[in-house]
Coordinates of C-alpha atoms in Angstrom, one line a residue:
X1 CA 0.0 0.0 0.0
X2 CA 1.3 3.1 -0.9
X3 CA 2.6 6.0 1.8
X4 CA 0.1 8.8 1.9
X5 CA 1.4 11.7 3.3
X6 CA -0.7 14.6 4.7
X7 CA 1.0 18.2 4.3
X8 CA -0.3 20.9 6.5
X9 CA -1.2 24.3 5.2
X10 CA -0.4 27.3 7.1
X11 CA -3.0 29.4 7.7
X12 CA -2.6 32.8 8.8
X13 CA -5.0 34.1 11.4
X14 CA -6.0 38.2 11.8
X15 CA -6.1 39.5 15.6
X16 CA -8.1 41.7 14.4
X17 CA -10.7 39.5 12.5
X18 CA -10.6 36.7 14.4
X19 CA -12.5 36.3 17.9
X20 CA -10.9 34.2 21.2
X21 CA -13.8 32.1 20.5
X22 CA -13.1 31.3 17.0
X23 CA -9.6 30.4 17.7
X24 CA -10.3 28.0 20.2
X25 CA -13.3 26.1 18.1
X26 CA -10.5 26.1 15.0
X27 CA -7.9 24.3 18.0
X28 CA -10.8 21.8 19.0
X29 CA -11.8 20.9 15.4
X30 CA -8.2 19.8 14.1
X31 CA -7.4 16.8 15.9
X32 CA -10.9 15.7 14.9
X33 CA -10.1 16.5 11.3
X34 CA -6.6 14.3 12.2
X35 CA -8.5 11.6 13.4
X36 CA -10.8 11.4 11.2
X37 CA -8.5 11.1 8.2
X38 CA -6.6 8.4 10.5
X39 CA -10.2 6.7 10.3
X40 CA -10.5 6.7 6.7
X41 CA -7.1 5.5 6.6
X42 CA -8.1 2.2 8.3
X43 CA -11.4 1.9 6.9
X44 CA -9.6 1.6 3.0
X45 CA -7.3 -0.7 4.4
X46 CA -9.6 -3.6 6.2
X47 CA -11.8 -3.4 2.6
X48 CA -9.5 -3.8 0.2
X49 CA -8.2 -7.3 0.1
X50 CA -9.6 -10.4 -1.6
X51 CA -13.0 -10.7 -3.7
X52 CA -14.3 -8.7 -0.5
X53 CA -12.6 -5.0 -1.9
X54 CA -14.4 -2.0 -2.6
X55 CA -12.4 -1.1 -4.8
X56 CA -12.9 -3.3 -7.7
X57 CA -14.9 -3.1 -10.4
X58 CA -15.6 -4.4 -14.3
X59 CA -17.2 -2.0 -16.9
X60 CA -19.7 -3.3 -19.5
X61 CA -18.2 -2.2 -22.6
X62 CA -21.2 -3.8 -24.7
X63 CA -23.7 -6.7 -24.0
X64 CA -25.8 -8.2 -26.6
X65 CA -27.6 -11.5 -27.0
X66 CA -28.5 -13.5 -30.3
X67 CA -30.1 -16.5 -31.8
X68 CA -28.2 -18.1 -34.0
X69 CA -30.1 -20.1 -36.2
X70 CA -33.0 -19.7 -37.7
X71 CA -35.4 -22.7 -35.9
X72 CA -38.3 -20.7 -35.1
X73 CA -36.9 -18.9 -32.2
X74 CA -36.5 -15.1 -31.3
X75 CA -36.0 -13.8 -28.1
X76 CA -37.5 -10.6 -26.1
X77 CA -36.8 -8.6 -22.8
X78 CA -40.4 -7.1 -22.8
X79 CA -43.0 -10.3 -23.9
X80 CA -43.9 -7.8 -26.2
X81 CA -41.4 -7.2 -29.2
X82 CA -39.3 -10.2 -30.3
X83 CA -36.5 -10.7 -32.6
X84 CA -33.2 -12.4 -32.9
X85 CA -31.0 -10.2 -31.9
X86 CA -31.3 -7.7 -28.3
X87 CA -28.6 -5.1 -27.1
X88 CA -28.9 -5.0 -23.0
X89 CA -27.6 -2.0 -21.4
X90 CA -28.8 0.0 -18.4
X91 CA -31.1 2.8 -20.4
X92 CA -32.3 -0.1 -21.6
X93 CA -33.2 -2.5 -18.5
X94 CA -33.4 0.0 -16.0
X95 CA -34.8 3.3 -18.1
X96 CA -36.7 1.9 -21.4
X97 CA -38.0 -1.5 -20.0
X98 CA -40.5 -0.3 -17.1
X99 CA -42.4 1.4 -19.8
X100 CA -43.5 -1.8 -21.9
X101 CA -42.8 -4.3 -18.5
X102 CA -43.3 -2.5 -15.3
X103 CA -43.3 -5.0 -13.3
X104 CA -39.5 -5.9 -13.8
X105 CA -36.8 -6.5 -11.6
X106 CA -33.9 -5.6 -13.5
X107 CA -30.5 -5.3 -11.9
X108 CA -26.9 -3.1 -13.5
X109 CA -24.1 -2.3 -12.3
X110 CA -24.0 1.3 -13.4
X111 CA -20.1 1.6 -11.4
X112 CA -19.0 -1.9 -12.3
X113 CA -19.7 -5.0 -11.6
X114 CA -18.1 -6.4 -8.3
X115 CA -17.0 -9.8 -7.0
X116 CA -20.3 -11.5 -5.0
X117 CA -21.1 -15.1 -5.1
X118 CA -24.1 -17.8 -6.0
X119 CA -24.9 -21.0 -6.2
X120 CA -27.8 -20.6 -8.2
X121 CA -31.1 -21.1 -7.2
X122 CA -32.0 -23.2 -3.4
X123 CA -35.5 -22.7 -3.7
X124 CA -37.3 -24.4 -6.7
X125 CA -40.0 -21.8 -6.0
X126 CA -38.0 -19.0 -6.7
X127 CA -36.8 -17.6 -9.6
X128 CA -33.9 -15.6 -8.0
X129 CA -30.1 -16.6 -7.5
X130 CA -28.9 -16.8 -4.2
X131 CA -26.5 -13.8 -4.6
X132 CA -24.0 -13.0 -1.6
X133 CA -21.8 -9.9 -0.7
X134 CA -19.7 -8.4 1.8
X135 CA -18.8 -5.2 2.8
X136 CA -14.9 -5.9 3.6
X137 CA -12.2 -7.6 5.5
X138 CA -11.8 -6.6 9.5
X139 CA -8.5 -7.4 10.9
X140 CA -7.9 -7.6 14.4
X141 CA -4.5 -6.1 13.8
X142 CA -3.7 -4.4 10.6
X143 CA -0.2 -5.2 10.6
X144 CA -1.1 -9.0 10.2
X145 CA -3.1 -8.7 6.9
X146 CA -3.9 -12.6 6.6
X147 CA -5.1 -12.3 9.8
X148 CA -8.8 -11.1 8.6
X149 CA -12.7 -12.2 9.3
X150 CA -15.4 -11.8 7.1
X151 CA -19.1 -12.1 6.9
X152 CA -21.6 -11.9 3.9
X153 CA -25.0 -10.8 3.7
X154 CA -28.0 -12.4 0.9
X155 CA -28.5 -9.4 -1.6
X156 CA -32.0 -8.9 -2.4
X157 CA -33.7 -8.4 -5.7
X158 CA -37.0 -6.8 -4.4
X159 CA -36.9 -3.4 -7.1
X160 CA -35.3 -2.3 -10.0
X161 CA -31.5 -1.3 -9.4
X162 CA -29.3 0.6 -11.4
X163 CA -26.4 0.3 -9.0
X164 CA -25.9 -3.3 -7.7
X165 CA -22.7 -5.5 -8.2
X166 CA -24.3 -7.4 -10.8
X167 CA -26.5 -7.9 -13.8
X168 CA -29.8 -9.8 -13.4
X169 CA -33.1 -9.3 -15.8
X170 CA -35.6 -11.1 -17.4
X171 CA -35.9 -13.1 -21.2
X172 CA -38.7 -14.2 -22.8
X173 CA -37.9 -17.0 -25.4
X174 CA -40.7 -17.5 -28.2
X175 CA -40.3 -21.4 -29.8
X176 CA -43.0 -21.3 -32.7
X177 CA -42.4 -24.0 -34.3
X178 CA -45.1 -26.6 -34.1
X179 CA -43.1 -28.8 -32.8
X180 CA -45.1 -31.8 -31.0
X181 CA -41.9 -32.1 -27.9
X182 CA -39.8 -29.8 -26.4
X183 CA -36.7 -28.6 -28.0
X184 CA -33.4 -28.3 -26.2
X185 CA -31.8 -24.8 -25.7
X186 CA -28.2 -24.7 -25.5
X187 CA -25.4 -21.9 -25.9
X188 CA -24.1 -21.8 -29.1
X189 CA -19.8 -20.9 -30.1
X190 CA -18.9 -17.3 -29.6
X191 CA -20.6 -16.8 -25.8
X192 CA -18.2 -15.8 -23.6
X193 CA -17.1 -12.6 -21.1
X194 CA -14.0 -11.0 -22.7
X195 CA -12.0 -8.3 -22.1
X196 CA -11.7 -5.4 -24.5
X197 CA -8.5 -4.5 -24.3
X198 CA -6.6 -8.0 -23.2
X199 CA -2.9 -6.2 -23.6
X200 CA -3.7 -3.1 -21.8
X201 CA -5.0 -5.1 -18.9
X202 CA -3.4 -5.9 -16.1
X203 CA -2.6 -9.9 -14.9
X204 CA -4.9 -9.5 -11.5
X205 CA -8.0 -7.8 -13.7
X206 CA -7.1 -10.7 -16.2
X207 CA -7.5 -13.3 -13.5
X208 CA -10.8 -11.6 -12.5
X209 CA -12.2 -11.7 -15.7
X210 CA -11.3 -15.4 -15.6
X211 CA -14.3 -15.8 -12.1
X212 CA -17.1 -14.6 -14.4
X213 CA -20.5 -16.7 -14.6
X214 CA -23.6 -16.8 -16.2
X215 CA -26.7 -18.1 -14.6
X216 CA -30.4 -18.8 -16.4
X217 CA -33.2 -20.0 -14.7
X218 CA -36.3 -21.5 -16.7
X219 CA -39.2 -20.3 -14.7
X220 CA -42.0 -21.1 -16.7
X221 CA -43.8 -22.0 -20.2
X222 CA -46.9 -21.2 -21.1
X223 CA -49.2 -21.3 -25.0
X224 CA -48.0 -18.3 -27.7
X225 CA -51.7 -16.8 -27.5
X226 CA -50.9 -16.2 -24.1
X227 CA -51.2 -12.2 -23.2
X228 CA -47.6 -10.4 -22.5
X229 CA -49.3 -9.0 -19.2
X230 CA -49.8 -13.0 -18.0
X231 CA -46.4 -13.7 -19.6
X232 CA -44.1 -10.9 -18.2
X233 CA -46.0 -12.2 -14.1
X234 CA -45.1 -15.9 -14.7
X235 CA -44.0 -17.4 -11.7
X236 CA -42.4 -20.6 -10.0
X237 CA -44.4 -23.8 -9.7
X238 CA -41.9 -25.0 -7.3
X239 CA -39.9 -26.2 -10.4
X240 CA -37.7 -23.7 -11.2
X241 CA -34.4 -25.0 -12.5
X242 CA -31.2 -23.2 -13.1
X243 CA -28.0 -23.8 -14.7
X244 CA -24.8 -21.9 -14.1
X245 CA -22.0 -21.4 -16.9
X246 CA -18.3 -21.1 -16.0
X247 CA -16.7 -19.8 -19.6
X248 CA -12.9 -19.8 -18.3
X249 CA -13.0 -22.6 -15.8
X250 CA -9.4 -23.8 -17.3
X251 CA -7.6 -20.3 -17.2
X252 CA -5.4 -19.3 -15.0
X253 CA -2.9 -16.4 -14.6
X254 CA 1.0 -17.2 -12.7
X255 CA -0.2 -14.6 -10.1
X256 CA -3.2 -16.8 -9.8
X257 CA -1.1 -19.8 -9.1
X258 CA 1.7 -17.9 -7.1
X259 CA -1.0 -16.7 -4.7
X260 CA -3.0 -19.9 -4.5
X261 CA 0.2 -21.4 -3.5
X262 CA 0.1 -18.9 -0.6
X263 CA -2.4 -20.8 1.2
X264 CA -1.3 -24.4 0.2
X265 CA -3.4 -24.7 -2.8
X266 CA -2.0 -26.3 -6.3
X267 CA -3.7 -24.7 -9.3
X268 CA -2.5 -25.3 -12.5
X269 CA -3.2 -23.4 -15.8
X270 CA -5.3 -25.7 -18.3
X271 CA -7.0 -27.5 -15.6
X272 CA -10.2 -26.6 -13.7
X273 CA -10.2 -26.0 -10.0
X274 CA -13.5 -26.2 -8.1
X275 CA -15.9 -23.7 -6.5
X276 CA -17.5 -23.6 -3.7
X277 CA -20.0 -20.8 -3.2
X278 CA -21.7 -19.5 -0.2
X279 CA -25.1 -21.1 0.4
X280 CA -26.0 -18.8 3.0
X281 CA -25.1 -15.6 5.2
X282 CA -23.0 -15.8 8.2
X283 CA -19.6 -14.8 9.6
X284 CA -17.4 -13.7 10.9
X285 CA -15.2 -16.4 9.6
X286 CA -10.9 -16.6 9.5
X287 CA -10.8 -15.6 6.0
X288 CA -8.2 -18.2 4.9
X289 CA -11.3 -20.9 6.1
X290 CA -13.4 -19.2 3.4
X291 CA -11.0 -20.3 0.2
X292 CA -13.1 -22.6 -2.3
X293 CA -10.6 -25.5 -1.9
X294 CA -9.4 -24.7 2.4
X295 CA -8.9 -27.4 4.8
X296 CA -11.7 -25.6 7.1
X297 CA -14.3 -24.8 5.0
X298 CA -17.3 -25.1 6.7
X299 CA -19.9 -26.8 4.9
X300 CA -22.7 -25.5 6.4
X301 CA -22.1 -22.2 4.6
X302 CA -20.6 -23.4 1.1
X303 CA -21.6 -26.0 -1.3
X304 CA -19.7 -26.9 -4.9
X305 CA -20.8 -24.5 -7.5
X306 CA -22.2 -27.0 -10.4
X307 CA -21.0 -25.4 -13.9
X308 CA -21.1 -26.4 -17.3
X309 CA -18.1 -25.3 -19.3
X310 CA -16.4 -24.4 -22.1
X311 CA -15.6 -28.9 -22.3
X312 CA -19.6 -29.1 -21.7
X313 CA -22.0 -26.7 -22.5
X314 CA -22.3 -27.4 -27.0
X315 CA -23.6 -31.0 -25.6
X316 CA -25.2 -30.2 -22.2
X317 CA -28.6 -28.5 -22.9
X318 CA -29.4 -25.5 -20.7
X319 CA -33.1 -27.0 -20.1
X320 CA -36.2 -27.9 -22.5
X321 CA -38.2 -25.3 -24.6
X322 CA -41.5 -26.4 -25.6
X323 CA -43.7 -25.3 -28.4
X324 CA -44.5 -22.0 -26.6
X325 CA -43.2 -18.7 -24.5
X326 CA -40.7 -19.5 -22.0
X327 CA -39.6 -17.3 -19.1
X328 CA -36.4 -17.1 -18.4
X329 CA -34.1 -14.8 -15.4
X330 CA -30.7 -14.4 -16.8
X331 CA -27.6 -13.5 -14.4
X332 CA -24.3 -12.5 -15.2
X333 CA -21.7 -12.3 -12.0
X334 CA -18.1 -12.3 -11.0
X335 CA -18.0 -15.3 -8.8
X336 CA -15.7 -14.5 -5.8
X337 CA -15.6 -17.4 -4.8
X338 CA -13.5 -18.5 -8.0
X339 CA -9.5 -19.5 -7.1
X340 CA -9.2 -16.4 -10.1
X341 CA -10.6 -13.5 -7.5
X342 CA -8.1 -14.9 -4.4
X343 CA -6.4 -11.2 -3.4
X344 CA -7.4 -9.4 -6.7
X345 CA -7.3 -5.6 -6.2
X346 CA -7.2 -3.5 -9.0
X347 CA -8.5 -0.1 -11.2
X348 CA -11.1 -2.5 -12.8
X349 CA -11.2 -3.1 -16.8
X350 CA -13.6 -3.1 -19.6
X351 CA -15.9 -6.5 -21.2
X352 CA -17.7 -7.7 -24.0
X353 CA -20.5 -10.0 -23.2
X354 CA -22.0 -12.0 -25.3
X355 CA -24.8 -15.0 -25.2
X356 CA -25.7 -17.0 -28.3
X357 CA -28.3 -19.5 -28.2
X358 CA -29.3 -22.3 -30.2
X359 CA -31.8 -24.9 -30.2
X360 CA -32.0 -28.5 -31.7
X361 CA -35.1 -29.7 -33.7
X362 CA -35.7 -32.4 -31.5
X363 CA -39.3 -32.4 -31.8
X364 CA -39.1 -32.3 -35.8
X365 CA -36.5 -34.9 -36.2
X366 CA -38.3 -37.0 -33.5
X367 CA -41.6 -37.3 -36.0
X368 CA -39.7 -36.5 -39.3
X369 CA -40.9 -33.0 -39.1
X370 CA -38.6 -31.1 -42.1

């Protein structure tokens, strides 16, 4: 951490101007103003380590999502207007969408997204992640900086949000096909989370970039005559399933490995390392206890994130699509639970995001349907 030094400014003070009283309040104010910097001081250091920082954050450069083949299905954010192609953006989620969906529950994050973590939906009669975040590190002495505790908190998804720590909003998928069984959607070559500017970005940021997720969660399908009003209020029927995609499961930078090593943990580039995300709030806990892969992980607060990724997802369907409208929450997330977020702290970087569908023609091939 760098030396901040705090130079005085001399100030001049008037007998003439200047009452007894006003000297004295000046005298009692500046070794509150000295303390309070000394405050502030310790404040940005016990937040400011790990996937628990402040101080991090990932700009969306652009977002877009497309269906890839033409099979009968397009793809909207509103019920309303579909097509094969939609740009997502904040104007767009948070300003645009409560006009033609009011009822949304859209989440951005207008000052970059920031390291939480999920493991996808507990309750099959919700359609929201379990999302988890923390407000920093507290060390019982800040000399000893791998001495630290922390506790997270369930973030909740109750209004629309332009400022969260990550991106979460609805998609309507319209299969009109005819098809007499449900198709199988997957995501098609060319999704991924990428960096705009890979050689003007630094190795920690890179290793960030490397915890991204995506999380989808089918919540329900009903007939195409269906109204948008009914579609855009579907809910759970205690069957909600989600799925969770890990795009760079298998990258990993040396300062990834050097500081895994740190706490006696092999990670090697080209092989995945696994996840294990909080499944509930709680804390404090000895922050090396907390490491996806620790000796002392407590197992009452973590479970292994399931992923599909980039070895799995062209043959591992995200769910099934009947002949119908389907709605579907998307998330997208910097898991900080990911071996890639260990002691990342950083200016923060820019990414492209980009999901690509496609579907099979089970239900034509199945009945020689051409």
């Amino acid at each position: 951490m760098k030396n901040t030094t705090i130079k005085k400014k001399n100030t001049k003070v008037k007998k003439d101007n200047t009452s007894v009283k006003e000297v004295k309040r000046e005298r009692r104010n500046k070794p509150l103003t000295i303390f309070s910097i000394f405050a502030l001081g310790l404040l940005l250091i016990m937040s400011t380590y790990a996937w628990f920082s402040t101080s991090l954050n990932v700009q969306i450069r652009t977002f877009n999502m497309v269906v890839t083949r033409n099979s009968g299905l397009t793809i909207s954010l509103d019920a309303i207007n579909y097509d094969s192609y939609v740009d997502i953006s904040k104007i767009i989620l948070i300003d645009d969408l409560k006009n033609l969906y009011p009822n949304n529950l859209s989440q951005w994050a207008n000052n970059g997204m920031i390291p939480v973590s999920s493991p996808g939906v507990t309750n099959p009669n919700s359609y929201f992640f379990d999302m988890f975040g923390s407000g920093g590190v507290r060390y019982k002495n800040s000399r000893r900086m791998e001495d630290g505790f922390v506790s997270t908190v369930k973030m909740q998804e109750d209004s629309r949000r332009e400022y969260n720590s990550y991106i979460a909003f609805d998609l309507f998928l319209r299969n009109d096909t005819g098809s007499p069984i449900s198709d199988n959607l997957y995501l098609d070559e060319g999704t991924g989370i990428v960096m705009v500017d890979e050689e003007a970005t630094s190795e920690e940021m890179t290793g960030l970039v490397n915890s991204a997720r995506m999380g989808f969660v089918k919540v329900a399908s009903v007939p195409l005559n269906t109204d948008s009003t009914t579609v855009q209020n579907l809910q759970c029927n205690n069957d909600c399933q989600s799925v969770i995609y890990e795009p760079n499961d298998k990258l990993h930078t040396d300062m990834s490995i050097e500081r895994a090593t740190k706490y006696g943990l092999h990670l090697e580039d080209g092989v995945s390392f696994p996840t294990y995300a909080y499944k509930r709030a709680g804390g404090p806990f000895y922050l090396k206890d907390t490491i996806s892969g620790a000796a002392n992980l407590n197992m009452d607060y973590f479970q292994l994130q399931e992923t599909i990724t980039d070895d799995t997802y062209e043959n591992t369907p995200l769910f099934e699509i009947p002949n119908g409208i389907t709605k579907v929450r998307v998330y997208v997330w910097l898991e900080g639970q990911d071996i890639d977020s260990l002691e990342t702290d950083s200016e923060g970087t820019d990414i492209t995001i980009t999901i690509n569908f496609i579907k099979d023609t089970r239900g034509y091939d199945s009945f020689n349907y051409h």
